[in-house]
Tab-separated table of C-alpha atoms in Angstrom:
chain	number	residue	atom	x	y	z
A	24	UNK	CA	142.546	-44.257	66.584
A	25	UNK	CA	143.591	-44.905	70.106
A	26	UNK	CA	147.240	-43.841	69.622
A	27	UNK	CA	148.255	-40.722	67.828
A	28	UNK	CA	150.985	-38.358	66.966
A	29	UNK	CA	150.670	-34.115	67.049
A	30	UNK	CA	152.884	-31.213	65.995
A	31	UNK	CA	151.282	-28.827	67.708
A	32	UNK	CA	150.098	-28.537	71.442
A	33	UNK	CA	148.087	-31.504	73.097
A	34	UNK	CA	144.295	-30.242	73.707
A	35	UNK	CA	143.758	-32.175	77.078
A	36	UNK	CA	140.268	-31.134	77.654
A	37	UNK	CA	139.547	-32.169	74.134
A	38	UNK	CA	141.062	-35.981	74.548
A	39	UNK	CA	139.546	-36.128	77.823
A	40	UNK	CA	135.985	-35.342	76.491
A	41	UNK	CA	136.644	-38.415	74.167
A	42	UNK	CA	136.941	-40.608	77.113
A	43	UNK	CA	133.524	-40.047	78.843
A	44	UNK	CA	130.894	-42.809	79.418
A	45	UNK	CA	128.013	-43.195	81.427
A	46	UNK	CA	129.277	-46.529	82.662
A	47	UNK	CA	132.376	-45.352	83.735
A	48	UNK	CA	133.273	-44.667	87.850
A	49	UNK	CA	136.937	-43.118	87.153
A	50	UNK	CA	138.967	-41.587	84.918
A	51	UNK	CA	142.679	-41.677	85.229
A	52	UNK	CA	145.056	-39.330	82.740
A	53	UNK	CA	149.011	-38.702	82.683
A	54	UNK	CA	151.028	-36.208	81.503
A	55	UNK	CA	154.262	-36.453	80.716
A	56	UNK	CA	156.281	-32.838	81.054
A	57	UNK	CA	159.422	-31.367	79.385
A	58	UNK	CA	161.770	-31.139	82.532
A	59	UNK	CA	165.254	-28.818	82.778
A	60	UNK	CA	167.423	-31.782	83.627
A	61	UNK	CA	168.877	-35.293	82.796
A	62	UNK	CA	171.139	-37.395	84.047
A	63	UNK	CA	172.877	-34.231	85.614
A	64	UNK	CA	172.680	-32.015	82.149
A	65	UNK	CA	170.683	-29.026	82.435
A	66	UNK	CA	168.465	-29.688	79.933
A	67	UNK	CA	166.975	-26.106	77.735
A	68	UNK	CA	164.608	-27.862	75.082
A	69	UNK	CA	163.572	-31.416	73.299
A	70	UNK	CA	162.947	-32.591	70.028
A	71	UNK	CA	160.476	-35.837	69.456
A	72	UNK	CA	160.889	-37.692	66.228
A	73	UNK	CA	158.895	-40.868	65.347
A	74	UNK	CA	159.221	-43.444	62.707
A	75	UNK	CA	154.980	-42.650	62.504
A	76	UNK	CA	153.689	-45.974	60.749
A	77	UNK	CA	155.393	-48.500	62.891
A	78	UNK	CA	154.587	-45.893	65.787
A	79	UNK	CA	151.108	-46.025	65.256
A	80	UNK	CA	150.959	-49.686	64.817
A	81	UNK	CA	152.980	-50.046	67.927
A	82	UNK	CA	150.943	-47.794	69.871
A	83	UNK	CA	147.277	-48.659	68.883
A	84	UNK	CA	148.912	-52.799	69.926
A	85	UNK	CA	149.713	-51.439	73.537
A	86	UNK	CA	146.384	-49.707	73.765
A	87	UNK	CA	144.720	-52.452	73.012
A	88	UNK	CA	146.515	-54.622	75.240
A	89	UNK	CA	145.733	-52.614	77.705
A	90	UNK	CA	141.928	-52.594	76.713
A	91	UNK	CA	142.600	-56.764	77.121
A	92	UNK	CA	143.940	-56.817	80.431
A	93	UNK	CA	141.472	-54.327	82.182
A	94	UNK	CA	137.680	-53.965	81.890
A	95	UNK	CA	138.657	-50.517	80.573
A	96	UNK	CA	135.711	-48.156	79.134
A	97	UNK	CA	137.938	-45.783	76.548
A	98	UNK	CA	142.092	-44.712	76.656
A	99	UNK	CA	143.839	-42.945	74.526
A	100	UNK	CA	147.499	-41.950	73.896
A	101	UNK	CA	148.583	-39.011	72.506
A	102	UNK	CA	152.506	-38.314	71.705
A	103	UNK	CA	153.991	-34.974	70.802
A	104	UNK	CA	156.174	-34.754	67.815
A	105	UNK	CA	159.128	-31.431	67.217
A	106	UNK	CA	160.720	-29.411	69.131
A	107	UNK	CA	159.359	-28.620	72.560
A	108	UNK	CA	160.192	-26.243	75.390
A	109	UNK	CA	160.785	-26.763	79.281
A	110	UNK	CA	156.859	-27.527	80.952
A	111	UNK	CA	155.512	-28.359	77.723
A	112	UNK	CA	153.165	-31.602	77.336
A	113	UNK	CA	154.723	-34.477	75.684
A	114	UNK	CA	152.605	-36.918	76.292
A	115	UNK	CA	149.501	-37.627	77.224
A	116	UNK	CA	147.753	-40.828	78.420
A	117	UNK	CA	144.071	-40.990	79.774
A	118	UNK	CA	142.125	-44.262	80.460
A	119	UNK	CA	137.654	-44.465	81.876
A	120	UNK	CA	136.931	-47.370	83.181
A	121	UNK	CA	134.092	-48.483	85.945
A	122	UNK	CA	136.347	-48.627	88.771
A	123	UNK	CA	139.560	-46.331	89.632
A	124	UNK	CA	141.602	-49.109	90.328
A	125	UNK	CA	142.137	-50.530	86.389
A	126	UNK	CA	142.074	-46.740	85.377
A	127	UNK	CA	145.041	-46.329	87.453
A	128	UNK	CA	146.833	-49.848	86.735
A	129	UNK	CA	146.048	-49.709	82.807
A	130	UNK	CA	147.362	-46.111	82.424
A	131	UNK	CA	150.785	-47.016	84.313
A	132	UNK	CA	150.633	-49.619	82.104
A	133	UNK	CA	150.115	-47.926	78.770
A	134	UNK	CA	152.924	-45.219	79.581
A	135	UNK	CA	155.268	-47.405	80.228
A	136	UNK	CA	154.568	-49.921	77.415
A	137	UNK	CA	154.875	-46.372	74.697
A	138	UNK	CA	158.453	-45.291	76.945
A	139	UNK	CA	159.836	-49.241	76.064
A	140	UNK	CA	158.489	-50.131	72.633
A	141	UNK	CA	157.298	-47.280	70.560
A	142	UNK	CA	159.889	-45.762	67.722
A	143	UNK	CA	160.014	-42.362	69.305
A	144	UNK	CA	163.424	-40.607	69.973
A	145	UNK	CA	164.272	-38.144	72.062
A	146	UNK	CA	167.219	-35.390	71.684
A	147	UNK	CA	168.097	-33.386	74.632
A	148	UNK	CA	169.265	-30.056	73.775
A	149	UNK	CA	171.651	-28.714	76.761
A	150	UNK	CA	172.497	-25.660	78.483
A	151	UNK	CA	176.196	-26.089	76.958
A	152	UNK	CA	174.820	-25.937	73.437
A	153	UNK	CA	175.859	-29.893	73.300
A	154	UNK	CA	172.836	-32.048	71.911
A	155	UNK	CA	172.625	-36.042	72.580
A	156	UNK	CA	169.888	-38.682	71.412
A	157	UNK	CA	168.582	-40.152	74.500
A	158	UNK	CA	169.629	-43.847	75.493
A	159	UNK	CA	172.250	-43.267	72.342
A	160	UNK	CA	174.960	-41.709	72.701
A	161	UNK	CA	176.369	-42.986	75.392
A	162	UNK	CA	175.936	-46.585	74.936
A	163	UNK	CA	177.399	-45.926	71.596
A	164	UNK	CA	180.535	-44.356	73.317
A	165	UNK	CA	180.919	-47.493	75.127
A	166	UNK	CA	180.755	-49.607	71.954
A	167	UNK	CA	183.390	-47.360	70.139
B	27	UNK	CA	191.991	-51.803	57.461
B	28	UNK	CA	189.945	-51.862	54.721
B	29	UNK	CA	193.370	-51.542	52.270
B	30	UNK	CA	196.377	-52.455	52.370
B	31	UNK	CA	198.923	-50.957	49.940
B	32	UNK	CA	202.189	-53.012	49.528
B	33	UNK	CA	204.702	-50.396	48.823
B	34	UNK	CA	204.742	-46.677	50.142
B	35	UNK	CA	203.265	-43.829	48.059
B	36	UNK	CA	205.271	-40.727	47.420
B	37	UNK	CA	204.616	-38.455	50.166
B	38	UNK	CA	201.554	-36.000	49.814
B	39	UNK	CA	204.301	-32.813	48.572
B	40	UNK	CA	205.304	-34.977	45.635
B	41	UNK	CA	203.882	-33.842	42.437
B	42	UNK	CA	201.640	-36.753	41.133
B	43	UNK	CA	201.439	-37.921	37.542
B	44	UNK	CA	197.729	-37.415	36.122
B	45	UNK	CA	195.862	-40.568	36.658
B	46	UNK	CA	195.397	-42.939	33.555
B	47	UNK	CA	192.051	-43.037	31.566
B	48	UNK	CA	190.126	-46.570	32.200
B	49	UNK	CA	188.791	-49.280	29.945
B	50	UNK	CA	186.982	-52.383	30.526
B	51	UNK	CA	187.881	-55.643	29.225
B	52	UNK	CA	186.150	-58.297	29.570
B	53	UNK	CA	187.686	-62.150	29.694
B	54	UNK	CA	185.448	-64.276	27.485
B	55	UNK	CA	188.889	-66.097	25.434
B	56	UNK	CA	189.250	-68.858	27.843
B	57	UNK	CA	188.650	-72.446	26.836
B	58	UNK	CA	186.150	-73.133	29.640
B	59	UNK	CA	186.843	-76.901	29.982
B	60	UNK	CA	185.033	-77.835	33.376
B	61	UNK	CA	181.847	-76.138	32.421
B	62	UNK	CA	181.820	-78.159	28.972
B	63	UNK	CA	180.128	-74.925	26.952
B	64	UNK	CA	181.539	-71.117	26.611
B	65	UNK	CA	181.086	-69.555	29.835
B	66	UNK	CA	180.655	-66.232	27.955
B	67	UNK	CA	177.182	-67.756	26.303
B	68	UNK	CA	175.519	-68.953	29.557
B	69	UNK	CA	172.581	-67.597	30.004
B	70	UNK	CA	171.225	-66.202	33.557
B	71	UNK	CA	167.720	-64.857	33.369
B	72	UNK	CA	167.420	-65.462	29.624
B	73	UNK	CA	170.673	-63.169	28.831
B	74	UNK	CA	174.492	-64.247	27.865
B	75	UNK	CA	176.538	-64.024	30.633
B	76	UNK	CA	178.982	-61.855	28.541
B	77	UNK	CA	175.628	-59.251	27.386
B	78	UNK	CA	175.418	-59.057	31.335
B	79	UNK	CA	178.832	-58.447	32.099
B	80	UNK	CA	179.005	-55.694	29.087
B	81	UNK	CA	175.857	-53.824	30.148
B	82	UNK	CA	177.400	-53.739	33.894
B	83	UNK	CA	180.933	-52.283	32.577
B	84	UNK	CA	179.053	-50.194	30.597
B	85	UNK	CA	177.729	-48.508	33.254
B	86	UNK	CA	180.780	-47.243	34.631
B	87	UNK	CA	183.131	-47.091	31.998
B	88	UNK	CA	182.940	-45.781	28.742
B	89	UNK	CA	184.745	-47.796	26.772
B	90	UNK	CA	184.380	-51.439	26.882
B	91	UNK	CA	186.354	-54.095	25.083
B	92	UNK	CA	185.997	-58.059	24.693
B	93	UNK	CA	188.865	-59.768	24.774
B	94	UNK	CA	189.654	-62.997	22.375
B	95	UNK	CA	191.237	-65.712	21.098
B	96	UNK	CA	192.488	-65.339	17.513
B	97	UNK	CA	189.832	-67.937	16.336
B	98	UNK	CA	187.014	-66.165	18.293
B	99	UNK	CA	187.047	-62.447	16.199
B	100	UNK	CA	183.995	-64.282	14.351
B	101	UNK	CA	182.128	-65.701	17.008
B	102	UNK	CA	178.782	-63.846	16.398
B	103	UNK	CA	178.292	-63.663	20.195
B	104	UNK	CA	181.660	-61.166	20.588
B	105	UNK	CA	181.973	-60.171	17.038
B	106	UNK	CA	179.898	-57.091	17.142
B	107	UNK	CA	181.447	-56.275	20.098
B	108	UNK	CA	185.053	-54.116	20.386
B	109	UNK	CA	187.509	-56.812	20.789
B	110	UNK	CA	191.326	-57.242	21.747
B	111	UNK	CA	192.774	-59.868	20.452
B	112	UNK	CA	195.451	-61.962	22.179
B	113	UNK	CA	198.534	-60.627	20.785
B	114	UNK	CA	200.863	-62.815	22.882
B	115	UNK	CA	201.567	-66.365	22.387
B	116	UNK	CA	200.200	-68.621	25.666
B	117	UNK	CA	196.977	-69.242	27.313
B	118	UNK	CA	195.279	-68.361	30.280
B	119	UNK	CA	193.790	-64.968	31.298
B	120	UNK	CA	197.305	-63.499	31.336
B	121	UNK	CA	197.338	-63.571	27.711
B	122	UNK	CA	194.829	-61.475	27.850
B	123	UNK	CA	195.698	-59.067	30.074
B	124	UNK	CA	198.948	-58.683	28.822
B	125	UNK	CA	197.382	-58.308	25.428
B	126	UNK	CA	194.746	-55.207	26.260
B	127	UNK	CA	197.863	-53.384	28.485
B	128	UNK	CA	200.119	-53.626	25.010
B	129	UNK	CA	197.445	-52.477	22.947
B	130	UNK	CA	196.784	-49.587	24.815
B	131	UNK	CA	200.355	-48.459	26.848
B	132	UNK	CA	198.596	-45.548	28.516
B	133	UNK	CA	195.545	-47.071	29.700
B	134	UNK	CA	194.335	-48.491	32.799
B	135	UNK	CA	192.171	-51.594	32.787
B	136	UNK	CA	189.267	-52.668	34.464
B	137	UNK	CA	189.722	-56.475	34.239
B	138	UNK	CA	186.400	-58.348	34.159
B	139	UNK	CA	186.260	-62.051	34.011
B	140	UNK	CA	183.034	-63.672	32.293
B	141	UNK	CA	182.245	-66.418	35.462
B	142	UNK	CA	181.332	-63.602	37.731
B	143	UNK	CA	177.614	-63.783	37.523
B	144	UNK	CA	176.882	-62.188	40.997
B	145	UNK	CA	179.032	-59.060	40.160
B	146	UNK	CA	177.408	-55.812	40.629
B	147	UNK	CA	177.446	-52.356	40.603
B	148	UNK	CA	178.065	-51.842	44.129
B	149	UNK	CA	181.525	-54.257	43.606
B	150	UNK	CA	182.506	-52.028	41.027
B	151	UNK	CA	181.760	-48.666	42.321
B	152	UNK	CA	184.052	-49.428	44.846
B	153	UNK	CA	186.942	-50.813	43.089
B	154	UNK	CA	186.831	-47.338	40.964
B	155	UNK	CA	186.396	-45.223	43.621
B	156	UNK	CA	189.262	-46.634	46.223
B	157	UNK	CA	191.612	-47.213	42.461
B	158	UNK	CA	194.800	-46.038	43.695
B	159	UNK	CA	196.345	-45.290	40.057
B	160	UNK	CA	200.077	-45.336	42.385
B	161	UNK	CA	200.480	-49.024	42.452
B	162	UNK	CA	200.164	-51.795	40.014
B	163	UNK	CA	196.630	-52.642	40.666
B	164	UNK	CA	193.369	-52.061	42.368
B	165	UNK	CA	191.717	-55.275	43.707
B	166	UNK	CA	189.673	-57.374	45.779
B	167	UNK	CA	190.791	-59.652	48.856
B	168	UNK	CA	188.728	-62.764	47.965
B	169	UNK	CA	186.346	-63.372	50.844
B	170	UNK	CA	187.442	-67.321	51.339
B	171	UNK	CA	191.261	-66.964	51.323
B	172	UNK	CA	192.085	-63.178	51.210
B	173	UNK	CA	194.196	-63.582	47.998
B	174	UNK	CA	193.729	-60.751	45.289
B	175	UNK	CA	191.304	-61.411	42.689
B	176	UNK	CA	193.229	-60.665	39.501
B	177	UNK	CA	190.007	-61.131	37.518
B	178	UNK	CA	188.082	-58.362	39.015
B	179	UNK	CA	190.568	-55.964	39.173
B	180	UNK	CA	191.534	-52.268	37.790
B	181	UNK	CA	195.578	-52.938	36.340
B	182	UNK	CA	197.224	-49.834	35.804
B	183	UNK	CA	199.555	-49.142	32.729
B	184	UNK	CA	202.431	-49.683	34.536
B	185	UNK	CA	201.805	-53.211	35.120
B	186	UNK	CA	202.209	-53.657	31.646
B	187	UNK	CA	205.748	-54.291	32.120
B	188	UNK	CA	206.202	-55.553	34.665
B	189	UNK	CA	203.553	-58.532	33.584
B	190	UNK	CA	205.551	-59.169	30.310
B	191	UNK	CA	208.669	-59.603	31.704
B	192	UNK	CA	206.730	-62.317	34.833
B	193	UNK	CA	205.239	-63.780	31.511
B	194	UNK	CA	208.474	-64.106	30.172
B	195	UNK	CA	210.182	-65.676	32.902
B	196	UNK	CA	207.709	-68.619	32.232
B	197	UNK	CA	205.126	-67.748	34.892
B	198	UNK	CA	201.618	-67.733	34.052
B	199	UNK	CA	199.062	-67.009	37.363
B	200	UNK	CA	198.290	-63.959	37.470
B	201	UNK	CA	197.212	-63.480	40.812
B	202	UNK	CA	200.386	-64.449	42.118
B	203	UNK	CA	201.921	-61.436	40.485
B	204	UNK	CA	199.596	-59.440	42.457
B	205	UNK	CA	200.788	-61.627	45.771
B	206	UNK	CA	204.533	-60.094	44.931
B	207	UNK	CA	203.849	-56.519	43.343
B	208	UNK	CA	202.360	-53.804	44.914
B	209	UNK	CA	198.855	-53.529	45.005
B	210	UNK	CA	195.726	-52.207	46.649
B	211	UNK	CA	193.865	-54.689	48.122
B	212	UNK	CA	190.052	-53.989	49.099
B	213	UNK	CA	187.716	-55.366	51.404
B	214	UNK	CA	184.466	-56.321	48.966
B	215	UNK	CA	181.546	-54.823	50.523
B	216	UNK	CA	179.756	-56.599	47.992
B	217	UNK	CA	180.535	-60.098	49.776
B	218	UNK	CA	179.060	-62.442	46.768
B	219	UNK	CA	180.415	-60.377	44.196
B	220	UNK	CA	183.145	-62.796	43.106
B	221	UNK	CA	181.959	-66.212	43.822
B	222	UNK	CA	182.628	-67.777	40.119
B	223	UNK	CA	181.133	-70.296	38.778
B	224	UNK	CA	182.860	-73.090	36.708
B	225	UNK	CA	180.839	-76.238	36.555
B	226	UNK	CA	177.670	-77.411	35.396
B	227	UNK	CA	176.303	-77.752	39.150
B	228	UNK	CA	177.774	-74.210	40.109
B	229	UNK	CA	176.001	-72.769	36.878
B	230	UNK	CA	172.660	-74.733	37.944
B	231	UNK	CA	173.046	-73.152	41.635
B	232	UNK	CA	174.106	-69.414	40.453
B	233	UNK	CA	171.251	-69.186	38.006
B	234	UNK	CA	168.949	-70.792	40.926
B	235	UNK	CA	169.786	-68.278	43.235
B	236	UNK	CA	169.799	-65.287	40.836
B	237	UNK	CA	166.173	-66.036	39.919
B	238	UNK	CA	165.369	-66.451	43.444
B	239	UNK	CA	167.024	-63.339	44.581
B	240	UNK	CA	167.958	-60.821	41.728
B	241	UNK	CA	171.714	-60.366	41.237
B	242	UNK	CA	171.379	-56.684	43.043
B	243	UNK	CA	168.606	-55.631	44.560
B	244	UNK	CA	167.004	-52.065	45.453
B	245	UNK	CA	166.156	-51.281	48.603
B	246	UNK	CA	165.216	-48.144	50.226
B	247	UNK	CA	166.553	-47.229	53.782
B	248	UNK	CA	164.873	-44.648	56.161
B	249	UNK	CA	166.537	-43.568	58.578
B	250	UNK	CA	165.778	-41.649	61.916
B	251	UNK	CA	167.281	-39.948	65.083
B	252	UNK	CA	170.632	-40.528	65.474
B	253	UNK	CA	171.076	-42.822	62.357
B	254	UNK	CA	169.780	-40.177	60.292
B	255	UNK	CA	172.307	-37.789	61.390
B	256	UNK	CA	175.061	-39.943	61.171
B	257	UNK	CA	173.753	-40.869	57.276
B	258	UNK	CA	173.550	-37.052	56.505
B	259	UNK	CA	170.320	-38.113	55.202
B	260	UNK	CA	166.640	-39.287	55.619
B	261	UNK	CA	166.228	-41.658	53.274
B	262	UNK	CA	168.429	-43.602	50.427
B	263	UNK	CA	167.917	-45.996	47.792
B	264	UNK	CA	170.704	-48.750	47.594
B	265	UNK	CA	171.347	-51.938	45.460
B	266	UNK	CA	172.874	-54.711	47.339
B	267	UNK	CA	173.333	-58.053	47.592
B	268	UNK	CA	172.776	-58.480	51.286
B	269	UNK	CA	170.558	-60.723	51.411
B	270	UNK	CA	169.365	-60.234	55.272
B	271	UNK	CA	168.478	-57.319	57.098
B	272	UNK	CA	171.722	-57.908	59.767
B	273	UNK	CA	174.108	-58.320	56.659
B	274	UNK	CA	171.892	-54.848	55.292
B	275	UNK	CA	173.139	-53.196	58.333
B	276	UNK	CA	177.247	-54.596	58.573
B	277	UNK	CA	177.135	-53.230	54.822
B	278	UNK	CA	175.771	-49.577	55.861
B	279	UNK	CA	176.972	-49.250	58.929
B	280	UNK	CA	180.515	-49.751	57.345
B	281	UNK	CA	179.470	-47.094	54.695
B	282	UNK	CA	178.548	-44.218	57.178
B	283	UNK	CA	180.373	-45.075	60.106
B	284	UNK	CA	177.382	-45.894	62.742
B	285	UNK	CA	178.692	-46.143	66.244
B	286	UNK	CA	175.690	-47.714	66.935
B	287	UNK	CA	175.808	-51.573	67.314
B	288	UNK	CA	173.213	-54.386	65.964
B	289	UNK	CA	172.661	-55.329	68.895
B	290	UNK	CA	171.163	-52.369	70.330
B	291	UNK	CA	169.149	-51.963	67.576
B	292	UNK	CA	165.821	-53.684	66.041
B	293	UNK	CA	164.765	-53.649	62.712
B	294	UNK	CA	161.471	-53.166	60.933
B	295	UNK	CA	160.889	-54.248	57.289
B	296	UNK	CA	157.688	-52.265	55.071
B	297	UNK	CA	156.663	-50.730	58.380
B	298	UNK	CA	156.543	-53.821	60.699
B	299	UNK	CA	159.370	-55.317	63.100
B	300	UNK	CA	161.388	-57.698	61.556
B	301	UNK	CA	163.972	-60.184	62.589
B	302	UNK	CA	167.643	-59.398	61.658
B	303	UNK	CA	167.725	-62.594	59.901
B	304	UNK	CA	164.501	-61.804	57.703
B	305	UNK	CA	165.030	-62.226	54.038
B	306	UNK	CA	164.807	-58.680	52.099
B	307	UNK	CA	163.191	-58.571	48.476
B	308	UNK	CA	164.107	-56.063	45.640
B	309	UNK	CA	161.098	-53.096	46.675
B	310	UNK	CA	161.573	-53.441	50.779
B	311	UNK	CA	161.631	-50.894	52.680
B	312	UNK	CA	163.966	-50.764	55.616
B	313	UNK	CA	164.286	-48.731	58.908
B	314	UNK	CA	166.769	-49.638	61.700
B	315	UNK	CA	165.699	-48.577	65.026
B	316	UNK	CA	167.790	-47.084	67.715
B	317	UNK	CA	167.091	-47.379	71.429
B	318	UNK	CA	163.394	-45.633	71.334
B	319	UNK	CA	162.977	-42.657	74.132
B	320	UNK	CA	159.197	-41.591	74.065
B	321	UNK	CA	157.735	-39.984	76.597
């Protein structure tokens, strides 16, 4: 599996290790971080919550679209699920390939293609005790 | 907007009168000249239309009644059945109605028609549970014209009367006594819940469509992020006739108020994307999916 879901912390050193190859020149990774602000809200903790079998699907489709469009050695995604605090890992993308250039280009890629399409949700828990589901709640205001 | 109540109720200090018990009758006296053959005998999925109809009202109300002609009491499709027999000289459902509400002066009744093969529990779920017991009757706005459906209806005691008298006067639709008495009208949520069916063709197309799609089917919704809070819940089995995943939606999204709209959502069907205007089977499994924030 080339996308998958955890509950507890991401072991980066761990994934990584499943990325090495003797072929490959570079090895790219990203990590995405729980940060104390959005959109002007101070921000105190997150919760993740996936709808895991489409997820999967989803995810191990973008991977391997990625694996398509780049001479890519190994990547792997790895997406946090429950509640997590301020610095904690959320995600984590890394990608070998021969040359750093498509290690670079196909991890932008993956991230962004798991941000856009993957059933994932994000609530923001906020310094004002208020709570909101990320991209909606306010666009369901809007609609009321 | 979902009702609209003719007259005013007593205001909410006003002691109110305990609300009437409820029977079901079912309509299976009428002559059924367009369709050529007793409407009550026509068989959908190997069963009488009027063995349908009971098992449904049985479901949500104990006692059920058939009501008759004089010259039907030995039919051996209704006689085993509890009948009321027209009491009142005329023809046409009012008879009928008229008939049960005499029998029975303290009653309410659920009013059941026998050329309703698409009715289903959903339809009659909610005409008990928005009954208001203060007006003459509970029913449906037909979906084509917005006129009550007498024939699908909950009539209170107190319309007992009141229909005589109309009767009397030489009048015999009963829907239009619902047009000038006070009423609760409803919004079906159950959209093909009272398309009838009176001809041969319309008989050939009903029982088509029921074998093709089963009268009610049961689906089970998951539900995640913000729809699952606004649910109060995870997961739920319904049976419904919606017969697409965007009509699925209009139907729940009515029931538990999402302020989400379709169109910011997608929708996956047994685990894979769908499109809204996918066909759902009995067994599906459905998930609606907000705007997705990973990362």
């Amino acid at each position: 599996m080339r996308f998958r879901f955890t509950d507890v912390a991401i072991d980066t050193a761990a994934a990584r290790r499943e990325l090495l190859d003797s072929g490959a020149g570079g090895y790219v990774s990203f990590e995405g971080w729980v940060r104390d602000f959005n959109e002007g809200r101070e921000v105190t903790r997150l919760e993740y919550e996936a709808f895991q079998p489409l997820a999967l699907n989803e995810g191990e489709r973008i991977v391997a679209a990625a694996a398509a469009r780049y001479p890519l050695k190994h990547a792997l995604c790895i997406h946090r699920v429950g509640s997590l605090d301020l610095t904690d890992l959320a995600v984590w993308v890394g990608v070998s390939a021969v040359h750093r250039g498509e290690a670079f280009d196909a991890c932008r890629y993956i991230i962004d293609e798991v941000k856009h399409r993957v059933p994932i949700w994000k609530k923001e828990h906020y310094r004002d005790g208020l709570s909101g589901w990320v991209n909606c709640e306010r666009c369901a205001a809007t609609h009321d | 907007m979902n009702t609209r109540t003719t007259h005013a109720k007593p205001s909410a200090a006003a002691p109110s009168a305990p609300v009437p018990p409820l029977y079901a009758l079912i309509l299976a006296g009428g002559q059924s000249s367009r369709m050529q053959q007793d409407k009550a005998a026509l068989l959908y999925q190997g069963k009488s239309q009027l063995d349908r109809v009971h098992e449904l009202a049985s479901r949500h109300v104990a006692n059920v009644f058939v009501s008759v002609r004089a010259d039907q009491v030995d039919d051996p499709a209704r006689a085993a059945k509890s009948l009321i027999v027209d009491a009142v000289a005329g023809e046409g459902p009012i008879v009928g109605i008229r008939s049960a509400l005499a029998a029975h002066t303290d009653v309410a009744w659920l009013v059941i028609a026998c050329d309703l093969p698409f009715l289903s529990d959903t339809a009659l779920e909610q005409l008990l549970a928005e009954r208001d017991p203060e007006v003459l009757a509970t029913t449906f706005a037909s979906t084509h014209d917005g006129l009550p459906e007498p024939l699908c209806a909950i009539w209170e005691p107190a319309a007992g009367p009141a229909l005589a008298a109309y009767h009397e006067r030489g009048r015999q639709c009963p829907r239009k006594f619902l047009l000038t008495h006070p009423v609760r009208l409803l919004v079906p949520r159950d959209r093909r819940a009272l398309d009838n069916v009176n001809t041969p063709d319309e008989y050939r197309d009903a029982e088509a469509s029921l074998q093709s799609s089963p009268n009610s089917q049961r689906l089970c919704i998951q539900y995640f992020a913000l729809l699952r809070e606004q649910a109060g819940r995870s997961e739920e089995f319904v049976e419904t006739h919606a017969a697409t995943a965007a009509a699925l939606y209009g139907e729940l999204s009515a029931r538990h108020h999402f302020t989400l709209a379709r169109e910011q959502l997608k929708v996956a069907v047994n685990s894979e994307f769908a499109e809204w205007s996918r066909a759902l089977r009995a067994g599906d499994t459905v998930v609606f999916i907000p705007p997705v924030a990973g990362g």
